C-alpha positions as CSV (number, residue, x, y, z in Angstrom):
1,X,5.9,3.3,-27.4
2,X,6.4,0.7,-30.1
3,X,3.7,-1.3,-31.7
4,X,2.8,-4.7,-30.3
5,X,3.3,-7.8,-32.4
6,X,1.3,-11.1,-31.8
7,X,0.1,-10.0,-28.4
8,X,-3.2,-11.2,-27.1
9,X,-5.1,-10.0,-24.0
10,X,-7.4,-11.7,-21.6
11,X,-9.2,-10.5,-18.4
12,X,-9.4,-13.3,-15.8
13,X,-12.2,-13.6,-13.2
14,X,-9.8,-15.4,-10.8
15,X,-6.1,-16.2,-10.4
16,X,-7.2,-19.9,-10.5
17,X,-6.6,-19.6,-14.2
18,X,-2.8,-19.0,-13.8
19,X,-0.5,-21.2,-11.8
20,X,1.6,-19.7,-9.0
21,X,4.8,-20.7,-10.8
22,X,3.7,-19.0,-14.1
23,X,2.5,-15.8,-12.4
24,X,5.5,-15.5,-10.1
25,X,7.9,-16.1,-13.0
26,X,6.7,-12.9,-14.5
27,X,6.2,-10.8,-11.3
28,X,9.1,-12.1,-9.3
29,X,8.6,-12.7,-5.6
30,X,10.5,-9.8,-4.1
31,X,7.6,-7.3,-4.0
32,X,5.3,-9.3,-1.7
33,X,2.0,-7.8,-2.8
34,X,2.3,-9.0,-6.4
35,X,3.0,-12.6,-5.4
36,X,0.3,-15.1,-6.6
37,X,0.1,-16.4,-3.0
38,X,-0.9,-12.9,-1.8
39,X,-3.4,-11.9,-4.6
40,X,-5.0,-15.3,-5.0
41,X,-5.1,-15.6,-1.2
42,X,-7.2,-12.5,-1.1
43,X,-9.7,-14.2,-3.4
44,X,-9.7,-17.5,-1.6
45,X,-10.3,-15.9,1.8
46,X,-13.2,-13.8,0.7
47,X,-11.5,-10.4,0.6
48,X,-11.7,-9.7,-3.1
49,X,-14.9,-10.9,-4.5
50,X,-17.8,-9.3,-6.4
51,X,-19.7,-9.3,-3.2
52,X,-17.1,-7.1,-1.5
53,X,-16.9,-4.7,-4.5
54,X,-13.5,-6.1,-5.5
55,X,-14.3,-8.4,-8.4
56,X,-11.1,-9.9,-9.9
57,X,-10.6,-9.0,-13.5
58,X,-6.9,-9.5,-13.9
59,X,-5.2,-8.5,-17.2
60,X,-3.0,-11.2,-18.8
61,X,-1.0,-10.7,-22.0
62,X,0.4,-13.5,-24.0
63,X,2.7,-13.7,-27.0
64,X,4.2,-16.5,-29.1
65,X,6.6,-17.3,-26.2
66,X,3.8,-17.6,-23.6
67,X,2.9,-15.5,-20.7
68,X,4.1,-12.0,-21.4
69,X,2.7,-9.7,-18.7
70,X,0.2,-9.6,-15.9
71,X,-1.5,-6.9,-13.9
72,X,-3.9,-7.3,-10.9
73,X,-7.1,-5.6,-11.9
74,X,-10.6,-5.4,-10.4
75,X,-14.1,-4.2,-11.3
76,X,-15.0,-1.9,-8.5
77,X,-18.6,-1.0,-7.4
78,X,-17.3,1.6,-4.8
79,X,-14.1,3.4,-4.0
80,X,-13.3,1.9,-0.5
81,X,-9.9,0.4,0.1
82,X,-8.1,2.3,-2.6
83,X,-6.5,5.2,-0.8
84,X,-6.8,7.4,-3.9
85,X,-9.9,9.4,-3.1
86,X,-12.3,10.0,-6.0
87,X,-15.7,10.4,-4.3
88,X,-16.0,13.9,-5.8
89,X,-15.6,12.4,-9.3
90,X,-18.4,9.9,-8.6
91,X,-20.6,12.9,-7.6
92,X,-19.7,14.7,-10.8
93,X,-20.7,11.7,-12.9
94,X,-24.0,11.5,-11.1
95,X,-24.7,15.2,-11.7
96,X,-24.0,14.7,-15.4
97,X,-26.5,11.9,-15.5
98,X,-23.9,9.2,-15.8
99,X,-22.8,6.2,-13.7
100,X,-19.3,6.2,-12.2
101,X,-19.5,2.6,-11.0
102,X,-18.5,0.1,-12.0
103,X,-15.0,1.3,-12.8
104,X,-11.8,-0.7,-13.6
105,X,-9.0,-0.4,-11.1
106,X,-5.4,-1.8,-11.3
107,X,-4.1,-1.9,-7.8
108,X,-3.0,-4.0,-4.8
109,X,-6.2,-4.2,-2.8
110,X,-6.2,-2.3,0.5
111,X,-2.5,-1.6,0.0
112,X,-1.3,2.0,-0.7
113,X,2.3,0.9,-1.4
114,X,4.1,2.2,-4.5
115,X,5.5,-0.7,-6.6
116,X,5.3,-2.5,-9.9
117,X,1.8,-2.9,-11.4
118,X,2.2,-4.3,-15.0
119,X,4.8,-7.0,-14.6
120,X,6.5,-7.8,-17.9
121,X,8.5,-10.9,-18.7
122,X,12.2,-10.3,-18.6
123,X,13.7,-9.3,-21.9
124,X,10.3,-8.4,-23.5
125,X,9.7,-5.0,-25.2
126,X,8.3,-2.8,-22.5
127,X,6.9,-0.2,-24.8
128,X,5.1,-2.7,-27.0
129,X,3.7,-4.5,-24.0
130,X,2.4,-1.3,-22.4
131,X,0.8,-0.3,-25.7
132,X,-1.0,-3.6,-25.9
133,X,-2.1,-3.4,-22.3
134,X,-3.5,0.1,-22.7
135,X,-5.4,-0.8,-25.9
136,X,-6.8,-4.0,-24.2
137,X,-8.0,-1.9,-21.3
138,X,-9.6,0.7,-23.4
139,X,-11.4,-1.9,-25.5
140,X,-12.6,-3.8,-22.5
141,X,-13.8,-0.7,-20.7
142,X,-15.8,0.4,-23.7
143,X,-17.3,-3.1,-24.3
144,X,-18.4,-3.2,-20.7
145,X,-19.6,0.3,-20.5
146,X,-17.2,1.3,-17.8
147,X,-16.6,4.9,-16.8
148,X,-12.9,4.8,-16.3
149,X,-9.7,2.9,-15.6
150,X,-7.4,3.8,-12.6
151,X,-3.8,2.7,-12.0
152,X,-3.0,3.2,-8.3
153,X,0.5,3.7,-6.8
154,X,2.7,2.9,-9.8
155,X,6.3,3.7,-9.8
156,X,7.2,7.2,-11.0
157,X,8.7,6.1,-14.3
158,X,5.4,4.3,-15.2
159,X,3.3,7.3,-14.1
160,X,5.3,9.5,-16.4
161,X,5.1,7.0,-19.2
162,X,1.4,6.9,-19.0
163,X,1.1,10.7,-19.1
164,X,2.9,10.5,-22.5
165,X,0.3,8.0,-23.5
166,X,-2.5,10.5,-22.8
167,X,-3.6,9.4,-19.3
168,X,-4.1,11.9,-16.4
169,X,-1.7,11.7,-13.4
170,X,-2.6,12.5,-9.8
171,X,-0.1,13.1,-7.1
172,X,-0.4,12.7,-3.4
173,X,1.9,12.6,-0.3
174,X,3.1,9.9,2.0
175,X,5.8,9.8,4.7
176,X,8.7,7.3,4.4
177,X,11.8,6.7,6.4
178,X,15.1,6.3,4.7
179,X,18.1,4.5,6.1
180,X,21.3,6.6,5.9
181,X,23.5,3.8,7.0
182,X,22.6,4.1,10.6
183,X,24.4,1.8,13.0
184,X,21.6,1.9,15.7
185,X,18.4,3.7,16.6
186,X,20.5,6.1,18.7
187,X,22.6,6.8,15.7
188,X,19.4,7.8,13.8
189,X,18.3,10.0,16.7
190,X,21.7,11.7,16.8
191,X,20.6,13.7,13.7
192,X,17.5,15.2,15.5
193,X,17.4,18.5,17.3
194,X,17.9,18.1,21.0
195,X,14.2,18.9,21.8
196,X,12.8,16.4,19.2
197,X,15.3,13.7,20.3
198,X,14.2,14.0,23.9
199,X,10.5,13.9,22.9
200,X,10.9,10.7,21.0
201,X,13.0,9.1,23.7
202,X,10.2,10.0,26.2
203,X,7.6,8.3,24.0
204,X,9.7,5.1,24.0
205,X,10.2,5.3,27.7
206,X,6.5,5.8,28.3
207,X,5.8,2.4,26.7
208,X,8.1,0.6,29.2
209,X,6.7,2.6,32.1
210,X,3.3,1.0,31.5
211,X,4.8,-2.4,31.8
212,X,4.7,-3.2,28.1
213,X,7.4,-5.2,26.3
214,X,7.6,-5.8,22.5
215,X,8.7,-8.9,20.6
216,X,9.3,-9.3,16.9
217,X,8.5,-12.5,15.1
218,X,9.2,-13.4,11.4
219,X,7.7,-16.0,9.1
220,X,7.2,-19.4,10.7
221,X,8.1,-18.0,14.1
222,X,4.5,-16.6,14.1
223,X,2.3,-19.3,15.6
224,X,-1.3,-20.0,14.6
225,X,-2.4,-18.6,18.0
226,X,-0.6,-15.4,17.3
227,X,-2.3,-15.0,13.9
228,X,-5.7,-15.4,15.6
229,X,-4.7,-12.9,18.3
230,X,-3.6,-10.4,15.7
231,X,-6.9,-10.8,13.7
232,X,-8.8,-10.0,16.9
233,X,-6.7,-6.8,17.5
234,X,-7.2,-5.8,13.8
235,X,-11.0,-6.3,14.0
236,X,-11.4,-4.4,17.3
237,X,-9.4,-1.4,16.1
238,X,-11.2,-1.2,12.7
239,X,-14.6,-1.4,14.6
240,X,-13.6,1.5,16.8
241,X,-12.4,3.6,13.9
242,X,-14.7,2.7,11.0
243,X,-17.6,0.8,12.5
244,X,-16.8,-2.4,10.6
245,X,-14.5,-5.3,11.2
246,X,-12.0,-4.4,8.5
247,X,-11.4,-5.4,4.9
248,X,-9.5,-8.6,5.6
249,X,-11.0,-11.8,6.9
250,X,-9.7,-14.0,9.6
251,X,-8.7,-16.6,7.0
252,X,-6.5,-14.0,5.3
253,X,-4.4,-13.8,8.5
254,X,-4.5,-17.5,9.3
255,X,-4.1,-18.9,5.8
256,X,-2.8,-16.4,3.3
257,X,-0.3,-14.3,5.2
258,X,1.7,-17.2,6.6
259,X,2.3,-18.4,3.0
260,X,4.6,-15.4,2.5
261,X,7.1,-16.8,4.8
262,X,9.9,-14.5,5.9
263,X,8.4,-11.6,4.1
264,X,5.9,-11.2,7.0
265,X,7.0,-9.7,10.3
266,X,4.7,-9.4,13.3
267,X,5.4,-7.2,16.4
268,X,3.4,-8.0,19.5
269,X,3.1,-6.0,22.6
270,X,2.9,-7.9,25.9
271,X,1.5,-6.9,29.3
272,X,2.5,-9.5,31.9
273,X,3.1,-12.1,29.3
274,X,-0.3,-11.5,27.6
275,X,-0.4,-10.1,24.1
276,X,-2.4,-6.8,24.0
277,X,-1.6,-5.3,20.7
278,X,0.3,-5.9,17.4
279,X,1.6,-4.5,14.2
280,X,2.0,-6.4,10.9
281,X,4.7,-5.6,8.4
282,X,5.7,-7.1,5.0
283,X,9.1,-6.7,3.4
284,X,11.0,-6.9,0.1
285,X,14.7,-7.1,-0.3
286,X,15.2,-3.5,0.5
287,X,11.9,-2.1,1.9
288,X,9.8,-2.6,4.9
289,X,6.0,-2.0,4.5
290,X,4.0,-1.3,7.6
291,X,0.5,-2.5,6.9
292,X,-1.9,-3.3,9.9
293,X,-2.2,-2.4,13.5
294,X,-4.6,-3.5,16.3
295,X,-5.0,-3.4,20.0
296,X,-7.5,-4.5,22.7
297,X,-7.3,-1.1,24.3
298,X,-5.2,2.1,24.0
299,X,-1.9,2.6,25.7
300,X,0.1,5.8,25.7
301,X,2.6,5.9,22.7
302,X,2.2,2.2,22.0
303,X,1.1,2.8,18.4
304,X,4.2,4.9,17.7
305,X,6.4,2.2,19.2
306,X,4.9,-0.8,17.5
307,X,4.2,0.8,14.1
308,X,7.1,3.2,13.7
309,X,10.0,2.7,16.1
310,X,10.0,-1.1,15.9
311,X,10.0,-0.8,12.1
312,X,12.9,1.6,12.1
313,X,14.8,-0.7,14.4
314,X,14.1,-3.6,12.1
315,X,15.4,-1.7,9.0
316,X,18.6,-0.7,10.8
317,X,19.2,-4.2,12.1
318,X,18.6,-5.9,8.7
319,X,20.0,-3.2,6.4
320,X,16.8,-2.3,4.6
321,X,17.0,1.0,2.7
322,X,13.4,2.3,3.2
323,X,10.4,2.0,5.5
324,X,7.0,2.7,4.0
325,X,4.6,2.8,7.0
326,X,1.4,3.3,4.9
327,X,-0.9,6.2,4.0
328,X,-1.5,9.6,5.6
329,X,-0.2,10.6,9.0
330,X,1.4,14.0,9.4
331,X,2.5,13.0,12.9
332,X,5.1,10.8,11.2
333,X,7.1,13.9,10.1
334,X,8.4,14.8,13.6
335,X,9.5,11.2,14.0
336,X,11.8,11.3,11.0
337,X,9.6,10.2,8.1
338,X,10.2,12.4,5.1
339,X,7.3,13.6,2.8
340,X,7.5,11.8,-0.6
341,X,5.1,12.0,-3.6
342,X,3.0,9.1,-4.8
343,X,1.2,8.8,-8.1
344,X,-1.9,7.4,-9.8
345,X,-3.0,7.4,-13.5
346,X,-6.5,7.7,-14.8
347,X,-8.2,7.0,-18.2
348,X,-11.7,8.5,-18.5
349,X,-14.1,7.3,-21.2
350,X,-16.3,10.4,-21.5
351,X,-14.3,13.2,-23.2
352,X,-16.0,16.0,-21.4
353,X,-15.4,14.5,-18.0
354,X,-11.9,13.6,-19.0
355,X,-11.1,17.2,-19.7
356,X,-12.5,18.2,-16.3
357,X,-10.4,15.5,-14.6
358,X,-7.4,16.9,-16.4
359,X,-8.0,20.4,-15.1
360,X,-8.5,19.0,-11.6
361,X,-5.3,16.9,-11.5
362,X,-3.1,19.7,-12.8
363,X,-4.4,22.0,-10.1
364,X,-4.1,19.3,-7.4
365,X,-0.5,18.7,-8.4
366,X,0.5,22.3,-7.8
367,X,-1.1,22.2,-4.3
368,X,0.6,18.9,-3.5
369,X,4.0,20.2,-4.5
370,X,3.5,23.2,-2.2
371,X,2.4,20.8,0.6
372,X,5.5,18.6,0.1
373,X,7.8,21.5,0.4
374,X,6.1,22.8,3.5
375,X,6.0,19.5,5.2
376,X,9.7,19.0,4.6
377,X,10.4,22.1,6.7
378,X,8.8,20.4,9.7
379,X,11.3,17.5,9.8
380,X,13.1,17.1,13.2
381,X,16.6,17.0,11.8
382,X,19.2,19.6,12.8
383,X,21.2,21.4,10.2
384,X,24.2,21.6,12.4
385,X,25.4,20.0,15.7
386,X,23.5,21.2,18.7
């Protein structure tokens, strides 16, 4: 990496300090989760505050030409909502007589979707900018007495770049769907083995047998009433699964999400003209991101239909290349979602604990590679016509 010239760094307690136009001019608006409207909306609707353990501390770099780079960053007092699990690290710090929290995290809150993290003004020196960002982060962390800094779900090229800069890299696995130029859902299923194809078609038929119909809405087609309904589904499902009402407030769904326009897609399931469940997606120019699901009660196979099959249908219809349905879920493999690696990078202030984390991440990477290879053997696709 080259050396920075005339670059200054600042950590902002709110995106109030940067206009939407200035922020989006650097990040672009294709990746929805970096848009000022999304990140600032999380703050305004009470999702990312010091009280929730997500205190905004956004990194902003400037040079003589103005705003150079930005990165969403938070002071964290816990590890919830990150999807890169480090509870064992916190225990290790405690056993060593040290405090793990607060820590510094650069991530999209509650969103385990790989994408850009440090957005750099077009034409700027990437190496010099990253050098300046890393130095600013290290200095800030030491001044504040923070245990560590964590960059979650960066692109592979960035994860590798930061290894060269001395950071640790963790790997994990998600399951994504890739569009091979399919003309229809049946065209996609044609590549399955006969048994798996019949099983999936049976799941879709089961939804209809229960009297359920699904409808897809995009952008301003989604009414205020539908946003309220979806928030109710989201709350109920989180309460059943986790004992709380979810990370996102009602205002996030009614005020922030609608501002993203056609980058938001909602699928609602109806029983006798009454909405009973829903799935929420976001999209970029080439990728669909499945994010949230909720229902008032369970129906056979409805989760698969609303969260997976409707997303695949949407990608085929609109020519999107990839469908990222979110974290975890080995059940996705038999439905045609391929195992793919994800990454995170970690800077640890204490040299002794940094060495231990390095040993852990190297061992974990070997296990994850073996898991990826094993999971790929479970895909439903046939090798030859059956």
